[in-house]
mmCIF file of C-alpha atoms in Angstrom:
data_model
loop_
_atom_site.group_PDB
_atom_site.id
_atom_site.type_symbol
_atom_site.label_atom_id
_atom_site.label_comp_id
_atom_site.label_asym_id
_atom_site.label_seq_id
_atom_site.Cartn_x
_atom_site.Cartn_y
_atom_site.Cartn_z
ATOM 1 C CA UNK A 1 14.677 -13.885 12.683
ATOM 2 C CA UNK A 2 11.915 -13.496 10.051
ATOM 3 C CA UNK A 3 10.970 -9.944 9.105
ATOM 4 C CA UNK A 4 7.502 -8.671 10.073
ATOM 5 C CA UNK A 5 5.035 -10.008 7.506
ATOM 6 C CA UNK A 6 2.474 -7.626 5.941
ATOM 7 C CA UNK A 7 0.221 -10.520 4.938
ATOM 8 C CA UNK A 8 -1.957 -10.343 8.049
ATOM 9 C CA UNK A 9 -2.628 -6.665 7.350
ATOM 10 C CA UNK A 10 -3.376 -7.181 3.674
ATOM 11 C CA UNK A 11 -5.882 -9.875 4.605
ATOM 12 C CA UNK A 12 -8.063 -7.068 5.988
ATOM 13 C CA UNK A 13 -8.707 -5.465 2.592
ATOM 14 C CA UNK A 14 -7.624 -6.471 -0.907
ATOM 15 C CA UNK A 15 -7.473 -2.810 -1.974
ATOM 16 C CA UNK A 16 -5.082 -0.465 -0.190
ATOM 17 C CA UNK A 17 -5.873 3.192 -0.912
ATOM 18 C CA UNK A 18 -2.729 5.104 -1.862
ATOM 19 C CA UNK A 19 -3.408 8.690 -0.861
ATOM 20 C CA UNK A 20 -1.695 12.058 -0.995
ATOM 21 C CA UNK A 21 -3.029 14.464 1.624
ATOM 22 C CA UNK A 22 -2.938 18.252 1.233
ATOM 23 C CA UNK A 23 -3.529 18.885 4.941
ATOM 24 C CA UNK A 24 -3.858 17.123 8.274
ATOM 25 C CA UNK A 25 -7.583 17.860 8.474
ATOM 26 C CA UNK A 26 -8.159 16.462 4.989
ATOM 27 C CA UNK A 27 -6.157 13.368 5.885
ATOM 28 C CA UNK A 28 -8.347 12.616 8.892
ATOM 29 C CA UNK A 29 -11.591 13.159 6.971
ATOM 30 C CA UNK A 30 -10.275 11.025 4.123
ATOM 31 C CA UNK A 31 -9.368 8.201 6.502
ATOM 32 C CA UNK A 32 -12.837 8.320 8.036
ATOM 33 C CA UNK A 33 -14.449 8.138 4.586
ATOM 34 C CA UNK A 34 -12.279 5.234 3.434
ATOM 35 C CA UNK A 35 -12.843 3.194 6.579
ATOM 36 C CA UNK A 36 -16.572 3.887 6.411
ATOM 37 C CA UNK A 37 -16.463 2.465 2.889
ATOM 38 C CA UNK A 38 -14.761 -0.719 4.074
ATOM 39 C CA UNK A 39 -11.092 -0.034 3.308
ATOM 40 C CA UNK A 40 -9.201 0.120 6.628
ATOM 41 C CA UNK A 41 -5.649 -0.006 5.265
ATOM 42 C CA UNK A 42 -4.472 3.424 4.118
ATOM 43 C CA UNK A 43 -1.083 4.232 2.615
ATOM 44 C CA UNK A 44 -0.326 7.925 3.126
ATOM 45 C CA UNK A 45 2.406 8.891 0.701
ATOM 46 C CA UNK A 46 5.210 11.082 2.027
ATOM 47 C CA UNK A 47 4.788 13.537 -0.825
ATOM 48 C CA UNK A 48 3.433 16.565 1.027
ATOM 49 C CA UNK A 49 4.588 18.547 4.071
ATOM 50 C CA UNK A 50 1.448 17.438 5.907
ATOM 51 C CA UNK A 51 2.008 13.698 5.426
ATOM 52 C CA UNK A 52 3.744 12.734 8.679
ATOM 53 C CA UNK A 53 1.482 14.905 10.808
ATOM 54 C CA UNK A 54 -1.522 13.469 8.992
ATOM 55 C CA UNK A 55 -0.345 9.931 9.768
ATOM 56 C CA UNK A 56 -0.113 10.868 13.445
ATOM 57 C CA UNK A 57 -3.581 12.414 13.423
ATOM 58 C CA UNK A 58 -5.150 9.447 11.638
ATOM 59 C CA UNK A 59 -3.519 7.039 14.082
ATOM 60 C CA UNK A 60 -4.899 9.047 16.999
ATOM 61 C CA UNK A 61 -8.343 9.996 15.691
ATOM 62 C CA UNK A 62 -9.389 7.132 13.401
ATOM 63 C CA UNK A 63 -8.787 3.957 15.421
ATOM 64 C CA UNK A 64 -10.456 1.734 12.821
ATOM 65 C CA UNK A 65 -7.832 2.770 10.253
ATOM 66 C CA UNK A 66 -4.554 0.914 9.762
ATOM 67 C CA UNK A 67 -2.376 3.744 8.526
ATOM 68 C CA UNK A 68 0.971 3.273 6.843
ATOM 69 C CA UNK A 69 3.580 5.451 5.188
ATOM 70 C CA UNK A 70 4.231 5.241 1.465
ATOM 71 C CA UNK A 71 6.943 6.782 -0.712
ATOM 72 C CA UNK A 72 9.561 5.894 1.888
ATOM 73 C CA UNK A 73 12.595 6.739 -0.221
ATOM 74 C CA UNK A 74 15.293 7.483 2.360
ATOM 75 C CA UNK A 75 16.418 5.642 5.501
ATOM 76 C CA UNK A 76 15.703 8.621 7.746
ATOM 77 C CA UNK A 77 12.022 8.483 6.792
ATOM 78 C CA UNK A 78 11.665 5.036 8.372
ATOM 79 C CA UNK A 79 11.878 6.093 12.018
ATOM 80 C CA UNK A 80 10.063 9.360 11.339
ATOM 81 C CA UNK A 81 7.131 7.398 9.905
ATOM 82 C CA UNK A 82 7.068 4.903 12.755
ATOM 83 C CA UNK A 83 7.275 7.697 15.333
ATOM 84 C CA UNK A 84 4.272 9.317 13.638
ATOM 85 C CA UNK A 85 2.253 6.121 14.042
ATOM 86 C CA UNK A 86 2.714 4.272 10.748
ATOM 87 C CA UNK A 87 1.916 0.592 11.162
ATOM 88 C CA UNK A 88 3.464 -0.431 7.838
ATOM 89 C CA UNK A 89 5.910 1.051 5.333
ATOM 90 C CA UNK A 90 5.966 1.031 1.528
ATOM 91 C CA UNK A 91 8.695 2.134 -0.868
ATOM 92 C CA UNK A 92 8.441 2.697 -4.643
ATOM 93 C CA UNK A 93 11.867 1.150 -5.182
ATOM 94 C CA UNK A 94 14.627 -0.126 -2.965
ATOM 95 C CA UNK A 95 18.301 0.701 -3.491
ATOM 96 C CA UNK A 96 20.693 -1.280 -1.256
ATOM 97 C CA UNK A 97 21.050 1.245 1.577
ATOM 98 C CA UNK A 98 17.296 1.663 1.872
ATOM 99 C CA UNK A 99 16.684 -2.094 1.661
ATOM 100 C CA UNK A 100 19.115 -2.741 4.500
ATOM 101 C CA UNK A 101 17.499 -0.062 6.656
ATOM 102 C CA UNK A 102 13.974 -1.323 5.929
ATOM 103 C CA UNK A 103 15.041 -4.847 6.893
ATOM 104 C CA UNK A 104 15.668 -3.498 10.403
ATOM 105 C CA UNK A 105 12.244 -1.874 10.733
ATOM 106 C CA UNK A 106 10.010 -3.222 13.525
ATOM 107 C CA UNK A 107 6.851 -2.921 11.402
ATOM 108 C CA UNK A 108 5.828 -4.741 8.211
ATOM 109 C CA UNK A 109 7.432 -3.401 5.038
ATOM 110 C CA UNK A 110 6.561 -3.753 1.361
ATOM 111 C CA UNK A 111 9.650 -2.661 -0.565
ATOM 112 C CA UNK A 112 9.220 -1.775 -4.205
ATOM 113 C CA UNK A 113 10.506 -3.787 -7.143
ATOM 114 C CA UNK A 114 10.065 -3.713 -10.912
ATOM 115 C CA UNK A 115 12.063 -6.719 -12.147
ATOM 116 C CA UNK A 116 12.747 -10.364 -11.316
ATOM 117 C CA UNK A 117 16.271 -9.478 -10.204
ATOM 118 C CA UNK A 118 15.031 -6.823 -7.805
ATOM 119 C CA UNK A 119 12.398 -9.208 -6.455
ATOM 120 C CA UNK A 120 15.004 -11.932 -5.883
ATOM 121 C CA UNK A 121 17.363 -9.492 -4.159
ATOM 122 C CA UNK A 122 14.663 -8.299 -1.758
ATOM 123 C CA UNK A 123 13.435 -11.827 -1.121
ATOM 124 C CA UNK A 124 16.993 -12.822 -0.195
ATOM 125 C CA UNK A 125 16.930 -10.093 2.461
ATOM 126 C CA UNK A 126 13.838 -11.733 3.953
ATOM 127 C CA UNK A 127 10.986 -9.584 2.651
ATOM 128 C CA UNK A 128 7.969 -11.881 2.074
ATOM 129 C CA UNK A 129 5.693 -9.357 0.304
ATOM 130 C CA UNK A 130 6.832 -6.839 -2.300
ATOM 131 C CA UNK A 131 5.254 -3.845 -3.977
ATOM 132 C CA UNK A 132 5.396 -4.167 -7.763
ATOM 133 C CA UNK A 133 5.661 -0.618 -9.094
ATOM 134 C CA UNK A 134 4.688 0.848 -11.468
ATOM 135 C CA UNK A 135 2.725 -2.316 -12.097
ATOM 136 C CA UNK A 136 1.060 -1.700 -15.446
ATOM 137 C CA UNK A 137 4.134 -0.028 -16.925
ATOM 138 C CA UNK A 138 6.508 -2.882 -16.057
ATOM 139 C CA UNK A 139 4.369 -5.775 -17.273
ATOM 140 C CA UNK A 140 1.331 -5.934 -15.034
ATOM 141 C CA UNK A 141 -0.466 -9.230 -14.641
ATOM 142 C CA UNK A 142 1.776 -10.858 -17.248
ATOM 143 C CA UNK A 143 4.873 -10.181 -15.161
ATOM 144 C CA UNK A 144 3.152 -11.342 -11.981
ATOM 145 C CA UNK A 145 2.200 -14.623 -13.672
ATOM 146 C CA UNK A 146 5.746 -15.084 -14.965
ATOM 147 C CA UNK A 147 7.226 -14.614 -11.494
ATOM 148 C CA UNK A 148 4.934 -17.165 -9.865
ATOM 149 C CA UNK A 149 6.816 -20.157 -11.253
ATOM 150 C CA UNK A 150 10.450 -19.343 -10.375
ATOM 151 C CA UNK A 151 9.554 -17.403 -7.190
ATOM 152 C CA UNK A 152 6.665 -19.384 -5.679
ATOM 153 C CA UNK A 153 7.170 -18.096 -2.128
ATOM 154 C CA UNK A 154 6.897 -14.413 -2.996
ATOM 155 C CA UNK A 155 3.704 -12.423 -2.695
ATOM 156 C CA UNK A 156 2.966 -9.033 -4.192
ATOM 157 C CA UNK A 157 0.937 -5.877 -3.708
ATOM 158 C CA UNK A 158 1.103 -4.232 -7.134
ATOM 159 C CA UNK A 159 0.451 -0.514 -7.514
ATOM 160 C CA UNK A 160 0.372 1.787 -10.504
ATOM 161 C CA UNK A 161 -2.201 1.863 -13.265
ATOM 162 C CA UNK A 162 -4.692 -0.333 -11.409
ATOM 163 C CA UNK A 163 -8.361 0.623 -11.263
ATOM 164 C CA UNK A 164 -11.889 -0.776 -11.463
ATOM 165 C CA UNK A 165 -11.399 -2.101 -14.983
ATOM 166 C CA UNK A 166 -8.457 -4.388 -14.173
ATOM 167 C CA UNK A 167 -8.368 -4.890 -10.398
ATOM 168 C CA UNK A 168 -10.188 -8.216 -10.649
ATOM 169 C CA UNK A 169 -7.574 -9.609 -13.029
ATOM 170 C CA UNK A 170 -4.837 -8.744 -10.556
ATOM 171 C CA UNK A 171 -6.617 -10.136 -7.512
ATOM 172 C CA UNK A 172 -7.300 -13.405 -9.333
ATOM 173 C CA UNK A 173 -3.560 -14.169 -9.259
ATOM 174 C CA UNK A 174 -2.513 -16.513 -6.473
ATOM 175 C CA UNK A 175 0.664 -14.562 -5.691
ATOM 176 C CA UNK A 176 -1.147 -11.244 -5.193
ATOM 177 C CA UNK A 177 -2.454 -10.481 -1.709
ATOM 178 C CA UNK A 178 -3.825 -7.017 -2.436
ATOM 179 C CA UNK A 179 -3.443 -4.098 -4.795
ATOM 180 C CA UNK A 180 -2.699 -0.464 -4.100
ATOM 181 C CA UNK A 181 -4.693 2.214 -5.862
ATOM 182 C CA UNK A 182 -5.467 5.906 -5.844
ATOM 183 C CA UNK A 183 -8.749 5.694 -7.748
ATOM 184 C CA UNK A 184 -10.692 5.393 -4.503
ATOM 185 C CA UNK A 185 -9.439 8.800 -3.323
ATOM 186 C CA UNK A 186 -9.333 11.166 -6.323
ATOM 187 C CA UNK A 187 -7.456 14.397 -5.713
ATOM 188 C CA UNK A 188 -10.418 16.374 -7.063
ATOM 189 C CA UNK A 189 -12.772 14.832 -4.491
ATOM 190 C CA UNK A 190 -10.307 15.504 -1.697
ATOM 191 C CA UNK A 191 -9.896 19.134 -2.785
ATOM 192 C CA UNK A 192 -13.667 19.608 -2.879
ATOM 193 C CA UNK A 193 -14.228 17.777 0.401
ATOM 194 C CA UNK A 194 -16.542 15.367 -1.368
ATOM 195 C CA UNK A 195 -16.251 12.653 1.254
ATOM 196 C CA UNK A 196 -19.501 11.010 0.193
ATOM 197 C CA UNK A 197 -18.000 10.295 -3.217
ATOM 198 C CA UNK A 198 -14.975 8.701 -1.564
ATOM 199 C CA UNK A 199 -17.180 6.579 0.696
ATOM 200 C CA UNK A 200 -19.034 5.378 -2.400
ATOM 201 C CA UNK A 201 -15.807 4.645 -4.286
ATOM 202 C CA UNK A 202 -14.421 2.742 -1.304
ATOM 203 C CA UNK A 203 -17.590 0.674 -0.999
ATOM 204 C CA UNK A 204 -17.454 -0.173 -4.706
ATOM 205 C CA UNK A 205 -13.782 -1.131 -4.464
ATOM 206 C CA UNK A 206 -14.353 -3.318 -1.422
ATOM 207 C CA UNK A 207 -17.256 -5.076 -3.121
ATOM 208 C CA UNK A 208 -15.304 -5.572 -6.338
ATOM 209 C CA UNK A 209 -12.325 -6.883 -4.426
ATOM 210 C CA UNK A 210 -14.311 -9.517 -2.611
ATOM 211 C CA UNK A 211 -16.033 -10.582 -5.819
ATOM 212 C CA UNK A 212 -12.735 -10.723 -7.697
ATOM 213 C CA UNK A 213 -11.209 -13.529 -5.683
ATOM 214 C CA UNK A 214 -11.375 -16.878 -7.472
#
């Protein structure tokens, strides 16, 4: 049976905010600001104690958001994230035990890869869309272009080092469905509660994303 495909989610917004939330309340306000700016997909990284509770609160209080869990690094985080309300999962890398567990998840998954071998291994397990991470450090657009020929069926959501200056170059590639980025939710703006700045950044990212498609 084919694994759940993230493509239909990524079609909603070519930029997926990758966010780290200091508190549940901040997570909800951040989700409201990002969705107001036109970015409904939100990857909440499991890097803070508040992350899972924030996912649950966003799922309950911000219905226009499509919230997912990022930094899924251990099998036990899969069910915990889904129980919290995550509608998709993202990992920075994917050792065998994690890959096997993610392949059993009932929600779309974007497992992380950094090389052609890792991409081929994950594709063989049935994953149709992969996270390239850290994108700029491992070859960026050049690597994505190189993978298009030998792996024509694979699609990517690269993350890491992507921002306003290069997002258009990434989105112009036929094998990229979306990019992940933290520039739309700066930690300084979150700490200050400057939600208007985040709304403005999200609007600019959404506009740039639409314009960037060939």
